[in-house]
Short mmCIF file of C-alpha atoms in Angstrom, two decimals:
data_model
loop_
_atom_site.label_atom_id
_atom_site.label_comp_id
_atom_site.label_asym_id
_atom_site.label_seq_id
_atom_site.Cartn_x
_atom_site.Cartn_y
_atom_site.Cartn_z
CA UNK A 9 -0.79 -2.05 13.47
CA UNK A 10 1.13 1.15 13.41
CA UNK A 11 0.47 3.12 10.47
CA UNK A 12 3.59 5.09 9.36
CA UNK A 13 3.97 8.12 7.58
CA UNK A 14 7.23 7.75 7.15
CA UNK A 15 8.99 4.37 6.39
CA UNK A 16 12.16 3.09 7.25
CA UNK A 17 14.19 1.03 4.98
CA UNK A 18 17.29 -0.47 3.96
CA UNK A 19 18.23 -0.86 0.13
CA UNK A 20 21.31 -1.91 -1.57
CA UNK A 21 21.85 0.47 -4.36
CA UNK A 22 24.40 -0.56 -6.67
CA UNK A 23 26.45 -2.56 -4.30
CA UNK A 24 26.33 -0.01 -1.17
CA UNK A 25 23.81 -0.42 1.46
CA UNK A 26 21.49 2.84 2.10
CA UNK A 27 19.66 3.56 5.07
CA UNK A 28 16.22 6.06 4.60
CA UNK A 29 13.19 7.43 5.78
CA UNK A 30 10.51 7.94 2.58
CA UNK A 31 7.28 8.87 2.56
CA UNK A 32 4.61 6.15 1.60
CA UNK A 33 3.63 7.18 -1.68
CA UNK A 34 7.02 8.27 -2.83
CA UNK A 35 8.28 5.80 -5.79
CA UNK A 36 11.52 4.53 -5.82
CA UNK A 37 12.62 6.29 -9.22
CA UNK A 38 12.00 9.68 -6.79
CA UNK A 39 13.77 8.06 -3.95
CA UNK A 40 17.07 7.02 -6.23
CA UNK A 41 17.35 10.41 -7.69
CA UNK A 42 16.76 12.51 -5.00
CA UNK A 43 18.05 10.83 -1.70
CA UNK A 44 20.38 8.53 -3.42
CA UNK A 45 21.57 10.85 -6.06
CA UNK A 46 21.39 8.05 -8.42
CA UNK A 47 20.15 10.04 -11.42
CA UNK A 48 21.26 7.37 -14.54
CA UNK A 49 17.56 6.27 -13.78
CA UNK A 50 15.53 8.96 -15.57
CA UNK A 51 12.40 10.56 -15.50
CA UNK A 52 10.56 10.61 -18.52
CA UNK A 53 6.56 10.50 -17.94
CA UNK A 54 6.22 9.14 -14.44
CA UNK A 55 3.50 6.92 -15.56
CA UNK A 56 4.91 3.66 -16.54
CA UNK A 57 4.86 4.23 -20.14
CA UNK A 58 7.97 5.49 -21.24
CA UNK A 59 10.62 3.45 -19.22
CA UNK A 60 13.39 5.77 -19.40
CA UNK A 61 13.35 4.52 -15.52
CA UNK A 62 14.38 1.24 -16.16
CA UNK A 63 16.35 -0.44 -13.53
CA UNK A 64 16.57 -4.21 -11.68
CA UNK A 65 15.20 -4.89 -8.62
CA UNK A 66 15.98 -8.08 -6.77
CA UNK A 67 16.49 -9.35 -9.96
CA UNK A 68 13.97 -8.71 -11.97
CA UNK A 69 13.83 -5.28 -14.77
CA UNK A 70 11.04 -3.12 -13.82
CA UNK A 71 10.03 0.66 -14.21
CA UNK A 72 11.09 2.44 -11.06
CA UNK A 73 8.50 4.83 -11.26
CA UNK A 74 5.51 2.05 -10.50
CA UNK A 75 7.46 0.65 -7.47
CA UNK A 76 7.23 2.21 -4.20
CA UNK A 77 10.25 3.34 -2.25
CA UNK A 78 8.91 1.18 0.77
CA UNK A 79 8.85 -2.03 -1.30
CA UNK A 80 12.31 -2.08 -2.11
CA UNK A 81 13.14 -2.41 1.72
CA UNK A 82 15.68 -5.95 2.16
CA UNK A 83 16.32 -5.67 -1.60
CA UNK A 84 19.07 -5.16 -4.21
CA UNK A 85 18.88 -2.27 -6.78
CA UNK A 86 21.41 -2.18 -9.56
CA UNK A 87 21.02 0.67 -12.06
CA UNK A 88 23.14 1.11 -14.97
CA UNK A 89 26.00 3.04 -13.34
CA UNK A 90 26.28 -0.03 -10.89
CA UNK A 91 26.68 -2.37 -13.56
CA UNK A 92 29.87 -0.80 -14.83
CA UNK A 93 31.69 -4.20 -14.65
CA UNK A 94 28.83 -6.29 -15.71
CA UNK A 95 30.29 -7.93 -18.85
CA UNK A 96 27.20 -7.74 -20.85
CA UNK A 97 26.27 -4.35 -20.22
CA UNK A 98 29.68 -3.34 -21.34
CA UNK A 99 29.32 -5.30 -24.56
CA UNK A 100 25.71 -3.77 -25.16
CA UNK A 101 27.12 -0.24 -23.99
CA UNK A 102 30.03 -0.59 -26.61
CA UNK A 103 27.84 -2.11 -29.29
CA UNK A 104 25.14 1.28 -28.96
CA UNK A 105 27.91 3.40 -29.32
CA UNK A 106 29.17 1.57 -32.58
CA UNK A 107 26.09 1.21 -33.97
CA UNK A 108 24.78 4.86 -33.35
CA UNK A 109 22.39 3.48 -31.29
CA UNK A 110 22.34 6.51 -29.52
CA UNK A 111 20.53 10.25 -29.60
CA UNK A 112 19.75 12.61 -27.05
CA UNK A 113 20.76 9.36 -24.77
CA UNK A 114 17.77 10.24 -22.65
CA UNK A 115 16.27 6.43 -23.21
CA UNK A 116 19.61 4.78 -23.08
CA UNK A 117 20.62 3.65 -19.57
CA UNK A 118 16.73 2.28 -19.36
CA UNK A 119 17.06 0.46 -22.84
CA UNK A 120 20.49 -1.32 -21.88
CA UNK A 121 18.77 -2.55 -18.44
CA UNK A 122 15.95 -3.99 -20.47
CA UNK A 123 18.07 -5.15 -23.46
CA UNK A 124 20.64 -6.51 -20.81
CA UNK A 125 17.61 -8.59 -18.81
CA UNK A 126 16.64 -9.78 -22.01
CA UNK A 127 19.55 -11.22 -22.87
CA UNK A 128 20.80 -12.38 -19.68
CA UNK A 129 17.27 -14.76 -20.12
CA UNK A 130 17.53 -14.84 -24.16
CA UNK A 131 20.92 -15.32 -25.14
CA UNK A 132 19.71 -16.25 -29.10
CA UNK A 133 17.01 -14.08 -30.17
CA UNK A 134 14.97 -13.13 -32.97
CA UNK A 135 14.49 -9.74 -33.96
CA UNK A 136 11.37 -9.42 -33.40
CA UNK A 137 12.11 -10.82 -29.93
CA UNK A 138 14.45 -7.97 -29.44
CA UNK A 139 11.70 -5.40 -30.48
CA UNK A 140 9.11 -7.54 -28.03
CA UNK A 141 11.79 -7.29 -25.42
CA UNK A 142 12.05 -3.54 -25.65
CA UNK A 143 8.35 -2.46 -26.44
CA UNK A 144 8.24 -1.02 -22.84
CA UNK A 145 11.23 1.45 -23.58
CA UNK A 146 10.33 4.41 -25.84
CA UNK A 147 12.82 6.30 -27.85
CA UNK A 148 11.59 9.32 -29.32
CA UNK A 149 15.37 9.86 -31.35
CA UNK A 150 16.60 6.71 -33.61
CA UNK A 151 13.70 4.79 -34.72
CA UNK A 152 14.74 1.43 -33.03
CA UNK A 153 16.41 -0.01 -35.98
CA UNK A 154 20.30 0.92 -34.48
CA UNK A 155 19.07 -0.31 -31.02
CA UNK A 156 18.07 -3.37 -32.29
CA UNK A 157 20.76 -3.80 -34.75
CA UNK A 158 23.09 -3.27 -31.89
CA UNK A 159 21.24 -5.74 -29.23
CA UNK A 160 21.21 -8.40 -32.23
CA UNK A 161 25.30 -7.98 -32.59
CA UNK A 162 25.65 -8.79 -29.20
CA UNK A 163 23.92 -11.90 -29.73
CA UNK A 164 25.46 -12.75 -32.56
CA UNK A 165 28.30 -10.74 -33.22
CA UNK A 166 29.23 -8.38 -35.62
CA UNK A 167 30.16 -11.07 -38.19
CA UNK A 168 26.31 -11.86 -38.04
CA UNK A 169 25.44 -8.23 -38.31
CA UNK A 170 27.27 -8.14 -41.69
CA UNK A 171 25.78 -11.16 -42.79
CA UNK A 172 22.41 -9.64 -42.43
CA UNK A 173 23.25 -6.36 -44.07
CA UNK B 22 3.31 16.53 5.67
CA UNK B 23 2.21 13.61 3.72
CA UNK B 24 -1.40 12.47 3.02
CA UNK B 25 -0.69 8.96 3.05
CA UNK B 26 0.03 6.17 5.74
CA UNK B 27 1.51 2.90 4.86
CA UNK B 28 1.60 -0.48 6.81
CA UNK B 29 2.64 -3.76 5.26
CA UNK B 30 0.57 -6.51 7.05
CA UNK B 31 3.15 -10.20 7.62
CA UNK B 32 0.38 -12.17 6.57
CA UNK B 33 -3.16 -12.39 4.92
CA UNK B 34 -4.76 -12.60 8.43
CA UNK B 35 -3.13 -9.57 9.68
CA UNK B 36 -3.99 -7.72 5.95
CA UNK B 37 -7.55 -8.91 7.06
CA UNK B 38 -7.71 -7.10 10.44
CA UNK B 39 -6.20 -4.03 8.76
CA UNK B 40 -9.09 -3.62 6.29
CA UNK B 41 -11.61 -4.57 8.80
CA UNK B 42 -10.53 -1.36 11.45
CA UNK B 43 -9.39 0.58 8.01
CA UNK B 44 -13.44 1.13 7.07
CA UNK B 45 -12.52 1.78 3.57
CA UNK B 46 -9.38 4.08 3.83
CA UNK B 47 -7.44 1.35 2.91
CA UNK B 48 -6.03 1.25 -0.85
CA UNK B 49 -4.02 -1.99 -1.27
CA UNK B 50 -0.41 -2.08 -2.82
CA UNK B 51 0.72 -4.81 -4.62
CA UNK B 52 2.13 -4.53 -8.21
CA UNK B 53 1.27 -0.93 -8.10
CA UNK B 54 1.73 -0.16 -11.76
CA UNK B 55 -2.58 1.38 -11.48
CA UNK B 56 -1.81 2.62 -7.91
CA UNK B 57 1.27 4.95 -8.40
CA UNK B 58 -0.30 6.41 -11.81
CA UNK B 59 -3.40 6.62 -10.25
CA UNK B 60 -1.74 8.51 -7.20
CA UNK B 61 -0.31 10.84 -9.47
CA UNK B 62 -2.93 11.76 -11.82
CA UNK B 63 -6.33 11.69 -8.73
CA UNK B 64 -4.57 12.71 -5.87
CA UNK B 65 -6.63 9.80 -3.88
CA UNK B 66 -7.82 10.98 -0.94
CA UNK B 67 -6.26 10.82 2.40
CA UNK B 68 -5.57 6.64 2.91
CA UNK B 69 -3.47 4.07 4.30
CA UNK B 70 -1.29 2.08 1.49
CA UNK B 71 -1.39 -1.30 2.44
CA UNK B 72 1.67 -3.19 1.06
CA UNK B 73 0.93 -6.46 0.34
CA UNK B 74 3.69 -6.88 -2.20
CA UNK B 75 5.45 -9.22 0.75
CA UNK B 76 2.92 -12.37 1.11
CA UNK B 77 4.59 -15.15 -0.49
CA UNK B 78 1.62 -17.18 0.41
CA UNK B 79 -0.40 -15.32 -2.30
CA UNK B 80 2.22 -15.98 -5.20
CA UNK B 81 2.14 -19.12 -7.36
CA UNK B 82 -0.01 -21.29 -10.15
CA UNK B 83 -0.55 -24.59 -9.00
CA UNK B 84 -3.29 -27.40 -10.23
CA UNK B 85 -5.08 -28.43 -7.23
CA UNK B 86 -7.64 -31.47 -7.81
CA UNK B 87 -9.74 -30.67 -10.81
CA UNK B 88 -8.88 -26.70 -11.01
CA UNK B 89 -5.83 -24.69 -11.35
CA UNK B 90 -5.31 -22.01 -8.63
CA UNK B 91 -3.40 -18.82 -9.24
CA UNK B 92 -2.21 -16.87 -6.17
CA UNK B 93 -3.90 -13.19 -6.46
CA UNK B 94 -0.02 -11.60 -6.55
CA UNK B 95 1.31 -13.94 -8.72
CA UNK B 96 2.79 -11.28 -11.68
CA UNK B 97 1.83 -11.47 -15.22
CA UNK B 98 5.33 -12.63 -16.30
CA UNK B 99 4.96 -15.86 -13.44
CA UNK B 100 2.01 -16.62 -15.52
CA UNK B 101 3.73 -16.23 -18.86
CA UNK B 102 6.47 -18.75 -17.50
CA UNK B 103 4.10 -21.34 -16.56
CA UNK B 104 3.91 -24.29 -18.44
CA UNK B 105 0.52 -24.99 -16.59
CA UNK B 106 -0.69 -21.96 -18.19
CA UNK B 107 0.58 -22.36 -21.51
CA UNK B 108 -0.48 -26.08 -21.84
CA UNK B 109 -3.86 -26.13 -20.22
CA UNK B 110 -5.51 -21.91 -20.32
CA UNK B 111 -4.10 -21.37 -23.63
CA UNK B 112 -6.29 -18.09 -23.74
CA UNK B 113 -5.04 -16.64 -20.68
CA UNK B 114 -1.28 -18.02 -21.31
CA UNK B 115 -1.57 -15.49 -24.56
CA UNK B 116 -3.21 -12.81 -22.76
CA UNK B 117 -0.28 -12.40 -20.64
CA UNK B 118 2.03 -12.22 -23.35
CA UNK B 119 0.48 -9.58 -24.69
CA UNK B 120 -0.08 -7.26 -21.76
CA UNK B 121 1.16 -3.85 -21.32
CA UNK B 122 4.70 -4.46 -21.57
CA UNK B 123 7.78 -7.16 -20.46
CA UNK B 124 8.56 -4.65 -17.49
CA UNK B 125 5.45 -3.95 -16.37
CA UNK B 126 4.21 -7.69 -16.57
CA UNK B 127 7.12 -8.24 -14.26
CA UNK B 128 5.45 -6.16 -11.04
CA UNK B 129 1.76 -6.58 -12.35
CA UNK B 130 -0.55 -9.24 -10.58
CA UNK B 131 -3.56 -10.73 -11.59
CA UNK B 132 -5.42 -10.11 -8.55
CA UNK B 133 -4.69 -6.06 -9.05
CA UNK B 134 -5.22 -6.50 -12.52
CA UNK B 135 -9.03 -8.15 -11.64
CA UNK B 136 -9.39 -5.65 -8.79
CA UNK B 137 -9.18 -2.71 -10.30
CA UNK B 138 -12.17 -3.16 -12.42
CA UNK B 139 -10.82 -1.46 -16.03
CA UNK B 140 -13.08 -3.01 -18.61
CA UNK B 141 -10.13 -3.25 -20.83
CA UNK B 142 -8.50 -5.61 -17.98
CA UNK B 143 -6.50 -8.05 -20.10
CA UNK B 144 -6.42 -11.19 -17.85
CA UNK B 145 -10.50 -10.60 -16.98
CA UNK B 146 -11.39 -11.62 -20.50
CA UNK B 147 -9.64 -15.02 -20.84
CA UNK B 148 -10.50 -15.55 -17.10
CA UNK B 149 -14.09 -14.97 -17.78
CA UNK B 150 -14.11 -17.47 -20.52
CA UNK B 151 -12.36 -20.28 -18.33
CA UNK B 152 -15.10 -19.63 -15.85
CA UNK B 153 -12.21 -18.69 -13.09
CA UNK B 154 -13.55 -17.70 -9.80
CA UNK B 155 -12.07 -15.28 -7.37
CA UNK B 156 -11.28 -16.10 -4.28
CA UNK B 157 -12.50 -13.39 -1.47
CA UNK B 158 -11.73 -13.21 1.80
CA UNK B 159 -12.75 -11.24 4.57
CA UNK B 160 -12.44 -11.01 8.63
CA UNK B 161 -16.07 -10.81 9.27
CA UNK B 162 -17.16 -13.29 6.42
CA UNK B 163 -13.82 -15.83 6.17
CA UNK B 164 -13.61 -16.80 2.32
CA UNK B 165 -16.15 -16.91 -0.54
CA UNK B 166 -15.91 -17.48 -4.52
CA UNK B 167 -17.13 -14.92 -6.62
CA UNK B 168 -17.42 -16.03 -10.13
CA UNK B 169 -16.03 -13.35 -12.38
CA UNK B 170 -19.27 -12.87 -14.15
CA UNK B 171 -20.53 -11.26 -10.76
CA UNK B 172 -16.87 -9.34 -9.79
CA UNK B 173 -17.47 -6.08 -12.00
CA UNK B 174 -20.58 -3.87 -11.31
CA UNK B 175 -19.36 -1.23 -13.57
CA UNK B 176 -16.57 0.65 -14.70
CA UNK B 177 -13.74 0.40 -11.80
CA UNK B 178 -16.60 -0.85 -9.52
CA UNK B 179 -16.45 -4.49 -8.04
CA UNK B 180 -18.41 -6.67 -5.73
CA UNK B 181 -15.14 -6.73 -3.64
CA UNK B 182 -16.43 -5.29 -0.10
CA UNK B 183 -13.98 -2.32 1.80
CA UNK B 184 -12.98 -5.18 4.08
CA UNK B 185 -11.98 -8.02 1.81
CA UNK B 186 -9.37 -9.10 -0.42
CA UNK B 187 -8.97 -11.32 -3.41
CA UNK B 188 -6.67 -14.02 -2.56
CA UNK B 189 -7.00 -16.71 -5.02
CA UNK B 190 -8.20 -17.32 -8.97
CA UNK B 191 -9.30 -20.99 -9.52
CA UNK B 192 -11.06 -22.32 -12.58
CA UNK B 193 -11.89 -26.03 -14.01
CA UNK B 194 -9.35 -27.91 -15.78
CA UNK B 195 -10.28 -29.35 -18.79
CA UNK B 196 -8.44 -31.44 -20.96
CA UNK B 197 -11.01 -31.23 -23.81
CA UNK B 198 -11.53 -27.33 -23.87
CA UNK B 199 -9.47 -25.15 -26.49
CA UNK B 200 -9.16 -21.62 -25.50
CA UNK B 201 -7.87 -18.55 -27.52
CA UNK B 202 -7.77 -14.91 -27.06
CA UNK B 203 -7.02 -12.21 -29.44
CA UNK B 204 -6.33 -8.40 -28.56
CA UNK B 205 -6.56 -5.22 -30.68
CA UNK B 206 -4.61 -2.35 -29.34
CA UNK B 207 -3.36 0.94 -31.08
CA UNK B 208 0.34 -0.43 -30.67
CA UNK B 209 2.05 -4.02 -29.65
CA UNK B 210 2.70 -2.72 -26.34
CA UNK B 211 1.20 -0.33 -23.33
CA UNK B 212 -1.58 0.15 -25.29
CA UNK B 213 -5.03 0.31 -23.53
CA UNK B 214 -7.03 -2.70 -25.63
CA UNK B 215 -9.49 -1.03 -27.99
CA UNK B 216 -11.12 -4.79 -27.80
CA UNK B 217 -10.17 -7.92 -26.52
CA UNK B 218 -11.97 -11.49 -27.37
CA UNK B 219 -11.59 -14.95 -25.56
CA UNK B 220 -13.45 -18.15 -26.76
CA UNK B 221 -13.68 -21.42 -25.01
CA UNK B 222 -14.93 -24.08 -26.59
CA UNK B 223 -15.03 -28.07 -26.37
CA UNK B 224 -16.33 -29.81 -29.60
CA UNK B 225 -17.58 -32.98 -29.97
CA UNK B 226 -16.23 -33.97 -33.64
CA UNK B 227 -16.53 -30.53 -35.14
CA UNK B 228 -20.22 -30.41 -33.29
CA UNK B 229 -19.72 -27.37 -30.67
CA UNK B 230 -20.51 -29.03 -27.13
CA UNK B 231 -19.85 -25.97 -24.91
CA UNK B 232 -18.59 -22.51 -25.61
CA UNK B 233 -17.67 -19.45 -23.48
CA UNK B 234 -16.87 -16.23 -25.26
CA UNK B 235 -15.88 -13.16 -23.40
CA UNK B 236 -15.09 -9.57 -24.14
CA UNK B 237 -13.45 -6.84 -23.26
CA UNK B 238 -13.44 -2.97 -23.75
CA UNK B 239 -16.88 -3.05 -25.31
CA UNK B 240 -19.27 -1.81 -22.22
CA UNK B 241 -18.51 -1.04 -18.61
CA UNK B 242 -17.31 -4.40 -17.42
CA UNK B 243 -15.58 -7.31 -19.36
CA UNK B 244 -18.73 -9.50 -19.82
CA UNK B 245 -19.50 -12.62 -21.24
CA UNK B 246 -21.73 -12.99 -24.46
CA UNK B 247 -24.43 -15.56 -23.64
CA UNK B 248 -26.35 -15.30 -26.90
CA UNK B 249 -23.76 -15.82 -28.56
CA UNK B 250 -22.28 -18.81 -26.36
CA UNK B 251 -26.01 -20.26 -27.05
CA UNK B 252 -26.12 -20.03 -30.83
CA UNK B 253 -22.90 -22.02 -30.89
CA UNK B 254 -23.96 -24.71 -28.83
CA UNK B 255 -24.89 -28.17 -31.26
CA UNK B 256 -23.18 -26.19 -34.38
CA UNK B 257 -20.45 -26.91 -36.30
CA UNK B 258 -17.85 -24.12 -36.65
CA UNK B 259 -18.64 -23.54 -40.37
CA UNK B 260 -18.29 -20.25 -42.29
CA UNK B 261 -22.37 -20.17 -41.98
CA UNK B 262 -21.89 -20.30 -38.08
CA UNK B 263 -19.05 -17.59 -37.51
CA UNK B 264 -20.63 -14.90 -39.55
CA UNK B 265 -24.28 -15.33 -37.81
CA UNK B 266 -22.18 -15.54 -34.62
CA UNK B 267 -20.30 -12.44 -35.42
CA UNK B 268 -23.80 -10.70 -36.06
CA UNK B 269 -25.05 -11.71 -32.68
CA UNK B 270 -22.34 -10.88 -30.86
CA UNK B 271 -22.44 -7.12 -32.51
CA UNK B 272 -25.84 -6.94 -30.75
CA UNK B 273 -24.60 -8.20 -27.35
CA UNK B 274 -22.17 -5.50 -26.74
CA UNK B 275 -22.32 -1.77 -25.92
CA UNK B 276 -19.06 -0.05 -26.77
CA UNK B 277 -18.62 3.62 -26.37
CA UNK B 278 -16.65 6.31 -28.51
CA UNK B 279 -13.56 7.52 -27.01
CA UNK B 280 -10.11 8.59 -28.18
CA UNK B 281 -8.99 5.29 -29.33
CA UNK B 282 -11.72 4.00 -31.54
CA UNK B 283 -15.31 4.81 -32.50
CA UNK B 284 -18.59 3.11 -31.54
CA UNK B 285 -19.01 2.16 -34.80
CA UNK B 286 -15.20 0.65 -35.15
CA UNK B 287 -15.30 -1.58 -31.96
CA UNK B 288 -18.81 -3.35 -32.64
CA UNK B 289 -17.34 -4.23 -36.44
CA UNK B 290 -14.21 -5.46 -34.92
CA UNK B 291 -15.73 -7.45 -32.39
CA UNK B 292 -17.66 -9.48 -34.68
CA UNK B 293 -14.07 -10.06 -36.82
CA UNK B 294 -12.06 -10.78 -33.40
CA UNK B 295 -15.06 -13.23 -33.05
CA UNK B 296 -14.44 -15.06 -35.79
CA UNK B 297 -10.98 -15.35 -35.79
CA UNK B 298 -11.23 -16.63 -32.40
CA UNK B 299 -13.22 -19.40 -33.03
CA UNK B 300 -11.38 -20.25 -36.04
CA UNK B 301 -8.35 -20.50 -33.53
CA UNK B 302 -10.18 -23.10 -31.47
CA UNK B 303 -12.25 -25.16 -34.36
CA UNK B 304 -11.53 -28.61 -33.93
#
């Protein structure tokens, strides 16, 4: 078997087929930001702690700093900017804005991707479940309460939100 | 020029051949949740990254006769969504629920968690209590079964040779066994465990007829508390037994002080969590 110093990959990023050569150790995060210009995946810690680089790989919500770019070969990647027409992502974005669940905005793309993946699987969550689902995404501005409120409102509607308040 | 090289075998056999030829220079890349931070932090020496993430044959949870078999590439999230594990291996299922965070659970694999060799590995402790073994394969020796209690030699050191690969984890099915797992960390997500405790207990009425107790992050490797297990044999899990068992387990561990907690705190906590983990399985 051949040990490669460059790996040729073909990845579908936000619907576009991309062919590229990546270094063996290159993370999917670095590949997207540096070679694809997909900069809504943010690099916070680069060590899997903060979740700002969250995206959807082959249908799973993952932290892209913990994936080798080579491991995305033949797979589909969706980041927030590719989900513009996704109804659930749009409702979440709107809800985040209305609830003031955004301050500096650095964590927001990852937060939205994680929340979307969670609501797809658990459309009727408890607040504790929302907190657990977002526990891999750090936000150093909002204190999380408004983020949880925003996700809750998408699940149950603003009427439920007012009732709770 | 990069110092890493990359290879993705199409089959386990091909992977074993690469390990045989690699002479210790091959690092196995699966979920990469430890590997990528390691590469970033430590600048690993010149090595070949062998990406096994495409080997579907190493994935899945099955009941196989009298035992449960988990492929080494099975992710923590897949284990968490296995009704078989939720029903028959409660300790392991509970550990998966508290493992890292939901996003990391989508990538991290059980084989990687065990092979990494961390004394705080969260899947190691319940699997020790469930009396699990790792199936380890190599070109030279074929397959061998390594009981988990013999898998670790020290922090991040295992009994797995450089030409070997963990292919599966197995443990006996036992409807009469009740198991439990408790993790204590500094926050709920992404915290390295301060201490973990797992219990797996069989009882006749309220008398213990078989007990296994495992702990993590309280010694150089995940460990079994053999003296505590022996003490529990033949006793009812009552207040006196719990108090004595907590004392015994504190003498069986050798935690360190580090930035997360002191040795004294971990020692105290071991007894407290053991009591809770025994109360949880009490008939």
